[in-house]
mmCIF file with all atom_site columns, C-alpha atoms in Angstrom:
data_model
loop_
_atom_site.group_PDB
_atom_site.id
_atom_site.type_symbol
_atom_site.label_atom_id
_atom_site.label_alt_id
_atom_site.label_comp_id
_atom_site.label_asym_id
_atom_site.label_entity_id
_atom_site.label_seq_id
_atom_site.pdbx_PDB_ins_code
_atom_site.Cartn_x
_atom_site.Cartn_y
_atom_site.Cartn_z
_atom_site.occupancy
_atom_site.B_iso_or_equiv
_atom_site.pdbx_formal_charge
_atom_site.auth_seq_id
_atom_site.auth_comp_id
_atom_site.auth_asym_id
_atom_site.auth_atom_id
_atom_site.pdbx_PDB_model_num
ATOM 1   C CA . GLN A 1 1   ? -55.029 -12.013 -27.869 1.00 86.00 ? 1281 GLN A CA 1
ATOM 2   C CA . LEU A 1 2   ? -55.887 -8.414  -28.613 1.00 94.00 ? 1282 LEU A CA 1
ATOM 3   C CA . GLN A 1 3   ? -57.657 -5.918  -26.365 1.00 95.00 ? 1283 GLN A CA 1
ATOM 4   C CA . ALA A 1 4   ? -60.007 -3.299  -27.782 1.00 96.00 ? 1284 ALA A CA 1
ATOM 5   C CA . SER A 1 5   ? -61.094 -0.322  -25.709 1.00 97.00 ? 1285 SER A CA 1
ATOM 6   C CA . GLY A 1 6   ? -62.403 3.207   -25.995 1.00 98.00 ? 1286 GLY A CA 1
ATOM 7   C CA . GLY A 1 7   ? -66.014 2.585   -26.878 1.00 98.00 ? 1287 GLY A CA 1
ATOM 8   C CA . GLY A 1 8   ? -68.857 4.515   -25.339 1.00 98.00 ? 1288 GLY A CA 1
ATOM 9   C CA . TRP A 1 9   ? -71.903 6.633   -25.977 1.00 98.00 ? 1289 TRP A CA 1
ATOM 10  C CA . VAL A 1 10  ? -71.811 9.709   -28.165 1.00 98.00 ? 1290 VAL A CA 1
ATOM 11  C CA . GLU A 1 11  ? -74.299 11.930  -29.937 1.00 98.00 ? 1291 GLU A CA 1
ATOM 12  C CA . ALA A 1 12  ? -74.498 11.954  -33.720 1.00 98.00 ? 1292 ALA A CA 1
ATOM 13  C CA . GLY A 1 13  ? -71.737 14.094  -35.180 1.00 98.00 ? 1293 GLY A CA 1
ATOM 14  C CA . GLY A 1 14  ? -69.420 13.351  -32.283 1.00 98.00 ? 1294 GLY A CA 1
ATOM 15  C CA . SER A 1 15  ? -66.115 11.504  -32.140 1.00 98.00 ? 1295 SER A CA 1
ATOM 16  C CA . LEU A 1 16  ? -64.554 8.551   -30.382 1.00 98.00 ? 1296 LEU A CA 1
ATOM 17  C CA . ARG A 1 17  ? -61.136 6.973   -30.515 1.00 98.00 ? 1297 ARG A CA 1
ATOM 18  C CA . LEU A 1 18  ? -60.775 3.226   -30.148 1.00 98.00 ? 1298 LEU A CA 1
ATOM 19  C CA . SER A 1 19  ? -57.548 1.540   -29.111 1.00 98.00 ? 1299 SER A CA 1
ATOM 20  C CA . CYS A 1 20  ? -56.238 -1.949  -29.826 1.00 97.00 ? 1300 CYS A CA 1
ATOM 21  C CA . THR A 1 21  ? -53.350 -3.323  -27.819 1.00 96.00 ? 1301 THR A CA 1
ATOM 22  C CA . THR A 1 22  ? -51.742 -6.670  -27.126 1.00 93.00 ? 1302 THR A CA 1
ATOM 23  C CA . SER A 1 23  ? -49.345 -8.187  -24.655 1.00 85.00 ? 1303 SER A CA 1
ATOM 24  C CA . GLY A 1 24  ? -48.504 -10.898 -27.145 1.00 78.00 ? 1304 GLY A CA 1
ATOM 25  C CA . GLY A 1 25  ? -45.872 -9.254  -29.322 1.00 85.00 ? 1305 GLY A CA 1
ATOM 26  C CA . ALA A 1 26  ? -45.394 -6.213  -31.508 1.00 90.00 ? 1306 ALA A CA 1
ATOM 27  C CA . LEU A 1 27  ? -48.469 -5.127  -33.417 1.00 91.00 ? 1307 LEU A CA 1
ATOM 28  C CA . SER A 1 28  ? -46.169 -3.550  -35.979 1.00 90.00 ? 1308 SER A CA 1
ATOM 29  C CA . ASN A 1 29  ? -45.392 -7.071  -37.202 1.00 90.00 ? 1309 ASN A CA 1
ATOM 30  C CA . TYR A 1 30  ? -49.005 -7.681  -38.148 1.00 93.00 ? 1310 TYR A CA 1
ATOM 31  C CA . GLY A 1 31  ? -51.739 -6.310  -40.273 1.00 95.00 ? 1311 GLY A CA 1
ATOM 32  C CA . VAL A 1 32  ? -54.421 -4.975  -37.956 1.00 97.00 ? 1312 VAL A CA 1
ATOM 33  C CA . ALA A 1 33  ? -58.043 -4.412  -38.850 1.00 97.00 ? 1313 ALA A CA 1
ATOM 34  C CA . TRP A 1 34  ? -61.167 -3.110  -37.218 1.00 98.00 ? 1314 TRP A CA 1
ATOM 35  C CA . PHE A 1 35  ? -64.472 -4.879  -37.711 1.00 98.00 ? 1315 PHE A CA 1
ATOM 36  C CA . ARG A 1 36  ? -67.874 -4.020  -36.327 1.00 98.00 ? 1316 ARG A CA 1
ATOM 37  C CA . GLN A 1 37  ? -71.035 -5.957  -35.666 1.00 98.00 ? 1317 GLN A CA 1
ATOM 38  C CA . ALA A 1 38  ? -74.386 -4.315  -35.161 1.00 98.00 ? 1318 ALA A CA 1
ATOM 39  C CA . ARG A 1 39  ? -77.140 -6.160  -33.327 1.00 96.00 ? 1319 ARG A CA 1
ATOM 40  C CA . GLY A 1 40  ? -78.648 -8.799  -35.566 1.00 97.00 ? 1320 GLY A CA 1
ATOM 41  C CA . LYS A 1 41  ? -76.202 -8.191  -38.396 1.00 97.00 ? 1321 LYS A CA 1
ATOM 42  C CA . GLU A 1 42  ? -73.055 -9.843  -39.705 1.00 97.00 ? 1322 GLU A CA 1
ATOM 43  C CA . ARG A 1 43  ? -69.622 -8.688  -38.682 1.00 97.00 ? 1323 ARG A CA 1
ATOM 44  C CA . GLN A 1 44  ? -68.377 -6.048  -41.110 1.00 97.00 ? 1324 GLN A CA 1
ATOM 45  C CA . TRP A 1 45  ? -64.837 -5.034  -42.036 1.00 98.00 ? 1325 TRP A CA 1
ATOM 46  C CA . VAL A 1 46  ? -64.223 -1.327  -41.361 1.00 98.00 ? 1326 VAL A CA 1
ATOM 47  C CA . ALA A 1 47  ? -60.555 -0.449  -41.793 1.00 98.00 ? 1327 ALA A CA 1
ATOM 48  C CA . ALA A 1 48  ? -57.086 -1.973  -41.778 1.00 97.00 ? 1328 ALA A CA 1
ATOM 49  C CA . LEU A 1 49  ? -53.449 -1.037  -41.512 1.00 96.00 ? 1329 LEU A CA 1
ATOM 50  C CA . ARG A 1 50  ? -50.364 -2.866  -42.728 1.00 94.00 ? 1330 ARG A CA 1
ATOM 51  C CA . SER A 1 51  ? -47.052 -1.093  -42.160 1.00 89.00 ? 1331 SER A CA 1
ATOM 52  C CA . THR A 1 52  ? -47.930 2.459   -43.251 1.00 89.00 ? 1332 THR A CA 1
ATOM 53  C CA . VAL A 1 53  ? -50.637 1.513   -45.744 1.00 95.00 ? 1333 VAL A CA 1
ATOM 54  C CA . THR A 1 54  ? -54.255 2.056   -44.733 1.00 97.00 ? 1334 THR A CA 1
ATOM 55  C CA . TYR A 1 55  ? -57.483 0.642   -46.122 1.00 97.00 ? 1335 TYR A CA 1
ATOM 56  C CA . TYR A 1 56  ? -61.070 1.728   -45.491 1.00 98.00 ? 1336 TYR A CA 1
ATOM 57  C CA . ALA A 1 57  ? -64.550 0.501   -46.222 1.00 97.00 ? 1337 ALA A CA 1
ATOM 58  C CA . ASP A 1 58  ? -66.523 2.967   -48.312 1.00 97.00 ? 1338 ASP A CA 1
ATOM 59  C CA . LEU A 1 59  ? -69.014 3.453   -45.478 1.00 95.00 ? 1339 LEU A CA 1
ATOM 60  C CA . VAL A 1 60  ? -66.378 5.065   -43.246 1.00 97.00 ? 1340 VAL A CA 1
ATOM 61  C CA . LYS A 1 61  ? -63.956 6.578   -45.735 1.00 97.00 ? 1341 LYS A CA 1
ATOM 62  C CA . GLY A 1 62  ? -63.325 10.229  -44.915 1.00 97.00 ? 1342 GLY A CA 1
ATOM 63  C CA . ARG A 1 63  ? -64.731 9.886   -41.388 1.00 98.00 ? 1343 ARG A CA 1
ATOM 64  C CA . PHE A 1 64  ? -62.566 7.209   -39.761 1.00 98.00 ? 1344 PHE A CA 1
ATOM 65  C CA . THR A 1 65  ? -58.783 7.095   -39.542 1.00 98.00 ? 1345 THR A CA 1
ATOM 66  C CA . ILE A 1 66  ? -56.701 4.077   -38.577 1.00 98.00 ? 1346 ILE A CA 1
ATOM 67  C CA . SER A 1 67  ? -53.199 4.663   -37.244 1.00 97.00 ? 1347 SER A CA 1
ATOM 68  C CA . ARG A 1 68  ? -50.574 3.074   -35.037 1.00 95.00 ? 1348 ARG A CA 1
ATOM 69  C CA . ASP A 1 69  ? -48.199 4.147   -32.284 1.00 95.00 ? 1349 ASP A CA 1
ATOM 70  C CA . ASN A 1 70  ? -45.400 1.599   -32.236 1.00 93.00 ? 1350 ASN A CA 1
ATOM 71  C CA . ALA A 1 71  ? -43.944 2.973   -29.005 1.00 94.00 ? 1351 ALA A CA 1
ATOM 72  C CA . LYS A 1 72  ? -47.235 2.212   -27.273 1.00 95.00 ? 1352 LYS A CA 1
ATOM 73  C CA . ASN A 1 73  ? -47.834 -0.967  -29.279 1.00 95.00 ? 1353 ASN A CA 1
ATOM 74  C CA . THR A 1 74  ? -51.291 0.359   -30.053 1.00 96.00 ? 1354 THR A CA 1
ATOM 75  C CA . VAL A 1 75  ? -53.462 0.722   -33.135 1.00 97.00 ? 1355 VAL A CA 1
ATOM 76  C CA . TYR A 1 76  ? -56.142 3.400   -33.060 1.00 98.00 ? 1356 TYR A CA 1
ATOM 77  C CA . LEU A 1 77  ? -59.387 3.984   -34.874 1.00 98.00 ? 1357 LEU A CA 1
ATOM 78  C CA . GLN A 1 78  ? -60.327 7.647   -34.781 1.00 98.00 ? 1358 GLN A CA 1
ATOM 79  C CA . MET A 1 79  ? -64.017 7.959   -35.584 1.00 98.00 ? 1359 MET A CA 1
ATOM 80  C CA . ASN A 1 80  ? -65.387 11.374  -36.484 1.00 98.00 ? 1360 ASN A CA 1
ATOM 81  C CA . SER A 1 81  ? -68.784 12.554  -37.708 1.00 98.00 ? 1361 SER A CA 1
ATOM 82  C CA . LEU A 1 82  ? -70.371 9.521   -36.136 1.00 98.00 ? 1362 LEU A CA 1
ATOM 83  C CA . LYS A 1 83  ? -73.817 8.443   -37.267 1.00 98.00 ? 1363 LYS A CA 1
ATOM 84  C CA . PRO A 1 84  ? -76.447 6.304   -35.517 1.00 97.00 ? 1364 PRO A CA 1
ATOM 85  C CA . GLU A 1 85  ? -75.753 3.575   -38.090 1.00 97.00 ? 1365 GLU A CA 1
ATOM 86  C CA . ASP A 1 86  ? -72.181 3.355   -36.753 1.00 98.00 ? 1366 ASP A CA 1
ATOM 87  C CA . THR A 1 87  ? -73.613 1.854   -33.562 1.00 98.00 ? 1367 THR A CA 1
ATOM 88  C CA . ALA A 1 88  ? -72.044 -1.583  -33.122 1.00 98.00 ? 1368 ALA A CA 1
ATOM 89  C CA . VAL A 1 89  ? -69.562 -3.645  -31.175 1.00 98.00 ? 1369 VAL A CA 1
ATOM 90  C CA . TYR A 1 90  ? -66.136 -2.884  -32.616 1.00 98.00 ? 1370 TYR A CA 1
ATOM 91  C CA . PHE A 1 91  ? -63.452 -5.566  -32.731 1.00 98.00 ? 1371 PHE A CA 1
ATOM 92  C CA . CYS A 1 92  ? -59.787 -5.366  -33.589 1.00 97.00 ? 1372 CYS A CA 1
ATOM 93  C CA . ALA A 1 93  ? -58.157 -8.279  -35.368 1.00 97.00 ? 1373 ALA A CA 1
ATOM 94  C CA . GLY A 1 94  ? -54.654 -9.201  -36.448 1.00 95.00 ? 1374 GLY A CA 1
ATOM 95  C CA . THR A 1 95  ? -53.189 -11.118 -39.339 1.00 95.00 ? 1375 THR A CA 1
ATOM 96  C CA . SER A 1 96  ? -49.713 -12.270 -40.238 1.00 93.00 ? 1376 SER A CA 1
ATOM 97  C CA . GLY A 1 97  ? -50.816 -12.351 -43.859 1.00 90.00 ? 1377 GLY A CA 1
ATOM 98  C CA . ILE A 1 98  ? -51.849 -9.722  -46.330 1.00 89.00 ? 1378 ILE A CA 1
ATOM 99  C CA . ILE A 1 99  ? -54.757 -7.431  -45.660 1.00 89.00 ? 1379 ILE A CA 1
ATOM 100 C CA . ARG A 1 100 ? -58.107 -8.836  -46.664 1.00 91.00 ? 1380 ARG A CA 1
ATOM 101 C CA . THR A 1 101 ? -61.653 -8.098  -45.570 1.00 93.00 ? 1381 THR A CA 1
ATOM 102 C CA . ALA A 1 102 ? -62.906 -11.541 -44.557 1.00 94.00 ? 1382 ALA A CA 1
ATOM 103 C CA . ILE A 1 103 ? -63.208 -12.549 -40.920 1.00 94.00 ? 1383 ILE A CA 1
ATOM 104 C CA . SER A 1 104 ? -61.484 -15.855 -41.685 1.00 94.00 ? 1384 SER A CA 1
ATOM 105 C CA . ASP A 1 105 ? -58.321 -14.063 -42.804 1.00 94.00 ? 1385 ASP A CA 1
ATOM 106 C CA . TYR A 1 106 ? -57.568 -12.836 -39.277 1.00 96.00 ? 1386 TYR A CA 1
ATOM 107 C CA . GLU A 1 107 ? -56.000 -15.158 -36.717 1.00 94.00 ? 1387 GLU A CA 1
ATOM 108 C CA . TYR A 1 108 ? -56.122 -12.909 -33.652 1.00 94.00 ? 1388 TYR A CA 1
ATOM 109 C CA . TRP A 1 109 ? -59.157 -11.177 -32.155 1.00 94.00 ? 1389 TRP A CA 1
ATOM 110 C CA . GLY A 1 110 ? -60.043 -8.910  -29.283 1.00 87.00 ? 1390 GLY A CA 1
ATOM 111 C CA . GLN A 1 111 ? -63.184 -9.028  -27.179 1.00 91.00 ? 1391 GLN A CA 1
ATOM 112 C CA . GLY A 1 112 ? -64.932 -6.003  -28.693 1.00 95.00 ? 1392 GLY A CA 1
ATOM 113 C CA . THR A 1 113 ? -65.956 -2.602  -27.397 1.00 98.00 ? 1393 THR A CA 1
ATOM 114 C CA . GLN A 1 114 ? -69.444 -1.133  -27.685 1.00 98.00 ? 1394 GLN A CA 1
ATOM 115 C CA . VAL A 1 115 ? -69.990 2.099   -29.585 1.00 98.00 ? 1395 VAL A CA 1
ATOM 116 C CA . THR A 1 116 ? -73.429 3.702   -29.348 1.00 98.00 ? 1396 THR A CA 1
ATOM 117 C CA . VAL A 1 117 ? -74.326 6.777   -31.379 1.00 98.00 ? 1397 VAL A CA 1
ATOM 118 C CA . SER A 1 118 ? -77.583 8.494   -30.502 1.00 97.00 ? 1398 SER A CA 1
ATOM 119 C CA . SER A 1 119 ? -79.594 10.554  -32.961 1.00 93.00 ? 1399 SER A CA 1
#
């Protein structure tokens, strides 16, 4: 089980940093991804990290940064230049396999954290 936190309300152009932690082992052993789901829409892959390799959806490339702190067993999603269309519930997910973008490829999920960006 993963725990996502750090969501909140921010004005357009602002920043937030999300955190993903677990008490169920070392996150460094897994590929970790962030997904988001806006109201009434499908869950969407945002970014992922496997070892030191990062992957980003085109919609967030250049604005979001995924990173990990192994000492804290935490994966972060730094979100800058936020836009109203970034408003969604953000989930972190883990996989023991290779990084892919489909929901079904991730075995472990957190409960989600709400991010609201006002215009």
